[in-house]
CSV table of C-alpha atoms in Angstrom, one decimal:
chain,number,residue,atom,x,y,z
A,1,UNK,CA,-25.3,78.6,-13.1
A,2,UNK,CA,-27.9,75.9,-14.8
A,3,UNK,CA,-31.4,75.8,-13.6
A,4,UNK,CA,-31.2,73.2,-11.3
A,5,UNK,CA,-29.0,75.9,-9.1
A,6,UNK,CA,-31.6,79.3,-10.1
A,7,UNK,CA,-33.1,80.0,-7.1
A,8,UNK,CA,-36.6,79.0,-7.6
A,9,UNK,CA,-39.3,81.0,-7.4
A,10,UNK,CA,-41.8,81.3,-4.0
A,11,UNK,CA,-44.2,78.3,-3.7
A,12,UNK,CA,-42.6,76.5,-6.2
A,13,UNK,CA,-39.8,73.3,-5.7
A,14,UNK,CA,-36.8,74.1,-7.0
A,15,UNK,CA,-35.7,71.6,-10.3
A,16,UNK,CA,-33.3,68.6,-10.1
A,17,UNK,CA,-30.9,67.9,-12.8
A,18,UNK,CA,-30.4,64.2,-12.9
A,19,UNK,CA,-27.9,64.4,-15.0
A,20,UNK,CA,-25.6,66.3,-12.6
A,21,UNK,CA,-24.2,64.8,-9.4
A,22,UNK,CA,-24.9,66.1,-6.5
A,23,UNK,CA,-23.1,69.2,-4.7
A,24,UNK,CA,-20.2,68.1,-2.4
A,25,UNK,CA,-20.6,64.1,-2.7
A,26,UNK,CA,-19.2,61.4,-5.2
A,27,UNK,CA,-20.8,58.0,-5.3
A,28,UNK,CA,-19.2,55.3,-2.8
A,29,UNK,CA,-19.6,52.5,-4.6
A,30,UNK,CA,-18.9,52.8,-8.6
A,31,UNK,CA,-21.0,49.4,-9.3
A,32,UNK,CA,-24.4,50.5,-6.9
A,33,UNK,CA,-25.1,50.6,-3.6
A,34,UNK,CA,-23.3,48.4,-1.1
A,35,UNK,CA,-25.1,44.7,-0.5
A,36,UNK,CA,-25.1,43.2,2.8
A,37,UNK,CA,-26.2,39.8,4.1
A,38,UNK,CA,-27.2,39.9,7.4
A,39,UNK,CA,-25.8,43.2,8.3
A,40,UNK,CA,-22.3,42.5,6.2
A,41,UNK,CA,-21.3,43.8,3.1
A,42,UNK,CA,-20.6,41.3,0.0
A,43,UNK,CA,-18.5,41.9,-3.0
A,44,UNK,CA,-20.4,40.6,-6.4
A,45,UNK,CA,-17.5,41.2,-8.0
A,46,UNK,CA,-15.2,38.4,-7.4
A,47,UNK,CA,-11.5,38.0,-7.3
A,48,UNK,CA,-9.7,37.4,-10.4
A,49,UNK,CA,-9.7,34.5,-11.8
A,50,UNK,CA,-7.3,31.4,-11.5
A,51,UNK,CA,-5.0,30.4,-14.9
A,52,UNK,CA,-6.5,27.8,-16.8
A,53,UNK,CA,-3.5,26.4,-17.0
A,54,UNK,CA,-2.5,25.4,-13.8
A,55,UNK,CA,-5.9,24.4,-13.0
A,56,UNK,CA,-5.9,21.6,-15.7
A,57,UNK,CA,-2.5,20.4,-14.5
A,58,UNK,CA,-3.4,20.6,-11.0
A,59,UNK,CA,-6.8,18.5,-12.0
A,60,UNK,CA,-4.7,16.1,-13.9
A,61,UNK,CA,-2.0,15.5,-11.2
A,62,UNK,CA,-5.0,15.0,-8.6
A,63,UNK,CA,-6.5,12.6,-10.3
A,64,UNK,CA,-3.3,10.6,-11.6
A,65,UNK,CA,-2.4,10.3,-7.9
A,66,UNK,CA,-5.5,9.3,-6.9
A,67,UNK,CA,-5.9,6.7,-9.4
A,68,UNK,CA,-2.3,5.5,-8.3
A,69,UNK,CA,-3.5,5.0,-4.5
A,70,UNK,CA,-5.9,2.7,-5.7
A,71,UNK,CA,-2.9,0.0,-6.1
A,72,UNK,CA,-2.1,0.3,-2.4
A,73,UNK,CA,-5.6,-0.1,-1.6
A,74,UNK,CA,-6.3,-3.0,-3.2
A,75,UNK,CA,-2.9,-4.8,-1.6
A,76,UNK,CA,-4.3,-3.8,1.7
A,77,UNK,CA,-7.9,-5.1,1.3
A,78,UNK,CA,-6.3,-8.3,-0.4
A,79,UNK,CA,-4.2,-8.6,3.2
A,80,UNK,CA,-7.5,-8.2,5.3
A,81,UNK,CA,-10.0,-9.7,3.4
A,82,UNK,CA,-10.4,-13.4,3.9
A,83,UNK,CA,-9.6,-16.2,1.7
A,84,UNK,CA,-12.3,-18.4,0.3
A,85,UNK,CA,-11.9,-22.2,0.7
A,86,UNK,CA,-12.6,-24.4,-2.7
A,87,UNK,CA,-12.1,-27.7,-3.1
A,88,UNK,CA,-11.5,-29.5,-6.4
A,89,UNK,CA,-15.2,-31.6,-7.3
A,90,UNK,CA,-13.4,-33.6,-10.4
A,91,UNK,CA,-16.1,-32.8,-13.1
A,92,UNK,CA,-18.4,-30.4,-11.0
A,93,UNK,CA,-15.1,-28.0,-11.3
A,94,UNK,CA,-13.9,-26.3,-8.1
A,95,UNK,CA,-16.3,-25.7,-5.7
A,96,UNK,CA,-16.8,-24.0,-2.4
A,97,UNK,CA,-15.6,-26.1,0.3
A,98,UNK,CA,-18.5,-24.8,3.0
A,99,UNK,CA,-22.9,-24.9,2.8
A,100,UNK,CA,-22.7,-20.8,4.2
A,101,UNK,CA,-19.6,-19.4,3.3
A,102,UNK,CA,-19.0,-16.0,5.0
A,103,UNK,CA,-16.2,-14.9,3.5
A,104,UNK,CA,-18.1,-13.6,0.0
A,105,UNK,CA,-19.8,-11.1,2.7
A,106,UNK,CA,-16.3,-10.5,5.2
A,107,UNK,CA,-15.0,-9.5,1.3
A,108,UNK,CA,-17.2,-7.1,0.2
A,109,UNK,CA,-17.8,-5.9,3.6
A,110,UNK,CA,-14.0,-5.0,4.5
A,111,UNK,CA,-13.8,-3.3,0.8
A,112,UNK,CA,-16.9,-1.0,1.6
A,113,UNK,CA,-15.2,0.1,5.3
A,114,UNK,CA,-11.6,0.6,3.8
A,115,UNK,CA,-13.4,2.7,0.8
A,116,UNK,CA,-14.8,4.5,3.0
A,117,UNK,CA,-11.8,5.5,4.7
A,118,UNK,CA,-10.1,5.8,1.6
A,119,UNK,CA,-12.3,8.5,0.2
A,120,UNK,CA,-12.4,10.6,3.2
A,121,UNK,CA,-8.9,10.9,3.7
A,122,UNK,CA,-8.1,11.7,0.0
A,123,UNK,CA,-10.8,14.4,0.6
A,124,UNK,CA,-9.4,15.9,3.6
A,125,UNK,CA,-5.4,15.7,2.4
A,126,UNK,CA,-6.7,17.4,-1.2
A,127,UNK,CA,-8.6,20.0,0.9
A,128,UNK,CA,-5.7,20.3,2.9
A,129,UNK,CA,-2.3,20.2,0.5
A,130,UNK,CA,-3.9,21.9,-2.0
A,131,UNK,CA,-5.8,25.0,-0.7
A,132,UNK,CA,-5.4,27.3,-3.4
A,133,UNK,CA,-6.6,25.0,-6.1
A,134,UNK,CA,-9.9,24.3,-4.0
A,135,UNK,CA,-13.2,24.8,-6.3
A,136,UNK,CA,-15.2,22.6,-9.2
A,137,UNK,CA,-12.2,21.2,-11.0
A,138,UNK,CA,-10.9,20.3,-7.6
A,139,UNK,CA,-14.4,18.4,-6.9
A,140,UNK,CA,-14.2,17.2,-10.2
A,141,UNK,CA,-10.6,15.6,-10.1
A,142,UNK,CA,-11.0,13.4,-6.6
A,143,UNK,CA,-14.8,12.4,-7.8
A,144,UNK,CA,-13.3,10.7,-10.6
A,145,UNK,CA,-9.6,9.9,-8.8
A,146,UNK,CA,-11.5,8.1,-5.9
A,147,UNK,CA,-13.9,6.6,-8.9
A,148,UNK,CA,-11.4,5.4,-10.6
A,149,UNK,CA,-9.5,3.4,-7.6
A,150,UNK,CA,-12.6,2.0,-6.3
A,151,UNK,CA,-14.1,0.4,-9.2
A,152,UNK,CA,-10.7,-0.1,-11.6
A,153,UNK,CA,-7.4,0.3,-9.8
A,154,UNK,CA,-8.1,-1.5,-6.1
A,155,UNK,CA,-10.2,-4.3,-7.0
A,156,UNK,CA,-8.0,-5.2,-10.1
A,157,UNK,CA,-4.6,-5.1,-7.9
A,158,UNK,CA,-5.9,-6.7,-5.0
A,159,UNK,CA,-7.7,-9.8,-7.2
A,160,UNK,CA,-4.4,-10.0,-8.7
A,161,UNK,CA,-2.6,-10.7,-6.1
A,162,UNK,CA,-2.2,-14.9,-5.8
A,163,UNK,CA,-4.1,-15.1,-8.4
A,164,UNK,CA,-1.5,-16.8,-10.2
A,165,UNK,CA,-0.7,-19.8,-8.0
A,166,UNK,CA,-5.0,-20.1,-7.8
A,167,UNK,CA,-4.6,-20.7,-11.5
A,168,UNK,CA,-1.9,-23.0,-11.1
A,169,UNK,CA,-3.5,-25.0,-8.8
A,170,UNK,CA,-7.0,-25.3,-10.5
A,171,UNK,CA,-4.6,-26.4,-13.8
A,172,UNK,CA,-3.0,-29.2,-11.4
A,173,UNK,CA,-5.5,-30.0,-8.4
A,174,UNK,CA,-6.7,-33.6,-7.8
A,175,UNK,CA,-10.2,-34.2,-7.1
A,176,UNK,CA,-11.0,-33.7,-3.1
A,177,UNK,CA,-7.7,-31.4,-3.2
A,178,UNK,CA,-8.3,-28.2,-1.1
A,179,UNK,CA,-7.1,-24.6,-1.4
A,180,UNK,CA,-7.5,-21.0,-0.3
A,181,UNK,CA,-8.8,-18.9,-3.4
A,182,UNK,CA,-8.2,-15.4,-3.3
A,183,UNK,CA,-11.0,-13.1,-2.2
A,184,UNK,CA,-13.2,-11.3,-4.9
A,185,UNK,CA,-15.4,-8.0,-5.0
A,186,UNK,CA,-18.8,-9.4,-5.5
A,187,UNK,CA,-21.1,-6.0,-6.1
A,188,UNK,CA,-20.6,-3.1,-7.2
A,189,UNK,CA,-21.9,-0.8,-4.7
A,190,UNK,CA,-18.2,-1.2,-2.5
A,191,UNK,CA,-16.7,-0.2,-5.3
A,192,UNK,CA,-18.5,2.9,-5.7
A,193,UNK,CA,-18.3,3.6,-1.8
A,194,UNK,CA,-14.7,5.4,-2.1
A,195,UNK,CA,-16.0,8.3,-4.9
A,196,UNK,CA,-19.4,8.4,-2.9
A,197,UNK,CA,-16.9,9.3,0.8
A,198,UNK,CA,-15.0,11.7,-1.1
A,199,UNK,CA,-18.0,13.8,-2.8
A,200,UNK,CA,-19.6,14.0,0.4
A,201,UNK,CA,-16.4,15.5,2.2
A,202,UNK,CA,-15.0,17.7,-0.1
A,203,UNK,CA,-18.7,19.2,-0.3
A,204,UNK,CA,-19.3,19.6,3.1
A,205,UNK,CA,-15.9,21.6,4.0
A,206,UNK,CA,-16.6,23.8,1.0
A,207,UNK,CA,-19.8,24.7,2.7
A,208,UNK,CA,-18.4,25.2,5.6
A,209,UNK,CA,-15.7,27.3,4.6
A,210,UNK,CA,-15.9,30.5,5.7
A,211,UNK,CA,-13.6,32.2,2.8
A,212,UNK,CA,-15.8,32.6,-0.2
A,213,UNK,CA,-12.5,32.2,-2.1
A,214,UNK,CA,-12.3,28.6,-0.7
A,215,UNK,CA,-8.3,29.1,-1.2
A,216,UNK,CA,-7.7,30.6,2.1
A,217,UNK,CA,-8.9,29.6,5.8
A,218,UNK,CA,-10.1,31.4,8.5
A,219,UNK,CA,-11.9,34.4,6.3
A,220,UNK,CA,-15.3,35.9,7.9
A,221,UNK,CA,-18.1,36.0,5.7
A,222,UNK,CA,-18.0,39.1,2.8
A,223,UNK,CA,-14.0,39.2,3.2
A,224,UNK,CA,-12.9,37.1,0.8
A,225,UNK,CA,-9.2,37.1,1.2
A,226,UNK,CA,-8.7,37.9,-2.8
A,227,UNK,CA,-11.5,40.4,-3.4
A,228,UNK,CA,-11.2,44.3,-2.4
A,229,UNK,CA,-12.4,45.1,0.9
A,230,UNK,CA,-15.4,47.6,0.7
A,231,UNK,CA,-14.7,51.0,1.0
A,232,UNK,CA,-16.2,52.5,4.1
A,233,UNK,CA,-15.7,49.6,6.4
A,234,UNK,CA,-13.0,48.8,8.9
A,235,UNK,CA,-11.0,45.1,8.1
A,236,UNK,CA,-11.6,42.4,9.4
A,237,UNK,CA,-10.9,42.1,13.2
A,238,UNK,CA,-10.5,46.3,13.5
A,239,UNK,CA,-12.3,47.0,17.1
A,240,UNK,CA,-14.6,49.8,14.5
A,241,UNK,CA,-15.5,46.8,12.7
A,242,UNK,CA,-19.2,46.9,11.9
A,243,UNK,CA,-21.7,45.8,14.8
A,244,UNK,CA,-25.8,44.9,14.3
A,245,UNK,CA,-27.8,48.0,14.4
A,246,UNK,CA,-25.0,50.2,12.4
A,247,UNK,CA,-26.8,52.4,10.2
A,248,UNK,CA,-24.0,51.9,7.7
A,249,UNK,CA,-25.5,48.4,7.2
C-alpha cells in the first residue's frame, strides 16, 4: 500500500499520487479529452494520408485533360461567335466594313458565357468522377487546367480555324473586295473567366461537403468516413446516437 492509499489521519485530506491512475478507471481517450463542436465529437487526428504518388498522377492527368478540352471549346465558340466583315481599302489595308461593328463585342461576349459554362462543368464532373482525389492538388489541377484552356488552348484553336483562307484572301483581295474575317478574343478578362467559374465551384462544394475527408459523400459532421469513430459514441444514424443536452457532450 503507498501513501496515497494510508488511510489518512482525522481532519486531515487524504494525499493524491498523480503519478498513479486512478482506482477502477483507464483514460477514454489516449490523446485528451474528447472535443466536440456544437455538441459533436471531432477527431484531430486525421485519416491517413493519400500516396503521393497517385496524387501527382491524378493532378497531372486532370490537368492534361483539361487543357485538351480547351480545343473543343474554342471550335465551338469559333461556330457561335460571329464573323467580322472587312473589306480590302487598297493602301489603307483591310478595313472594317461597318462605322459600329458589334461583332468585336458578340465575340468576346459569347467567349465569357461559354467560359463560364465551361468552368463550372469541369468543376462539377472533377468533383464528381474523381471523389477520392478531392483536396488542394485537386483545386490546384482544374485552376490551372481551366487556366490554361481559357487563355492558351480555346482562343488559339478557335482563331485558327479559317484563318488560313483570311490569309489567303488578304494576299489576293482587290481593293473594295469584301470578306468575312474570322472572329478574335479582344481582352483578356473572357479568357480568364473559365479558371475564375471553376475556383469558385470546386470551392464552394468543398465547403459544403459534409465529410471532412471530402472523398466520400453524405458523412455527418465529426464522422469522417476514413478517421476512427470515437470511442463512447453510437455511429452514425444508431437511434442512441448523441442528442443536445447529453451530458456525454
Amino acid at each position: 500500500m503507498n501513501a496515497s492509499q494510508e488511510p489518512a489521519p482525522p481532519g486531515e485530506r487524504p494525499a493524491f499520487d498523480y503519478e498513479a491512475p486512478p482506482h477502477g478507471y483507464e483514460l477514454a481517450h489516449p490523446s485528451g479529452p474528447a472535443r466536440t463542436f456544437f455538441g459533436r465529437p471531432v477527431d484531430l487526428r486525421g485519416s491517413s494520408p493519400r500516396p503521393w504518388k497517385r496524387t501527382l498522377v491524378v493532378t497531372v492527368s486532370c490537368l492534361l485533360v483539361i487543357l485538351a478540352l480547351g480545343g473543343p471549346l474554342g471550335l465551338l465558340w469559333r461556330w457561335l461567335a460571329p464573323s467580322v466583315p472587312v473589306i480590302d481599302a487598297g493602301q489603307a489595308g483591310v478595313v472594317v466594313n461597318d462605322p459600329s461593328p458589334e461583332e468585336y463585342i458578340a465575340a468576346d461576349g459569347w467567349f465569357t458565357l461559354l467560359g463560364l459554362g465551361f468552368g463550372l462543368l469541369v468543376a462539377i464532373g472533377a468533383w464528381l468522377l474523381l471523389h477520392r482525389d478531392r483536396g488542394p492538388f485537386l483545386l490546384l489541377s482544374v485552376v490551372l487546367g481551366t487556366l490554361g484552356a481559357g487563355w492558351l488552348v480555346a482562343p488559339w484553336v478557335g482563331e485558327l480555324a479559317g484563318r488560313s483562307d483570311y490569309q489567303q484572301w488578304i494576299e489576293t483581295a482587290q481593293q473594295g473586295a469584301t470578306y468575312a474575317a474570322p472572329p478574335e478574343v479582344h481582352s483578356l478578362g473572357p479568357m480568364l473567366v473559365p479558371a475564375f467559374a471553376a475556383a469558385i465551384a470546386l470551392t464552394l462544394m468543398a465547403g459544403w461537403s459534409n465529410d471532412p475527408d471530402l472523398d466520400q459523400p453524405g458523412a455527418k459532421p465529426g464522422y469522417g468516413p476514413n478517421s476512427d469513430h470515437t470511442e463512447g459514441y453510437p455511429p452514425p444514424g444508431d437511434p442512441r446516437e448523441y442528442q443536445p443536452g447529453d451530458p456525454r457532450g
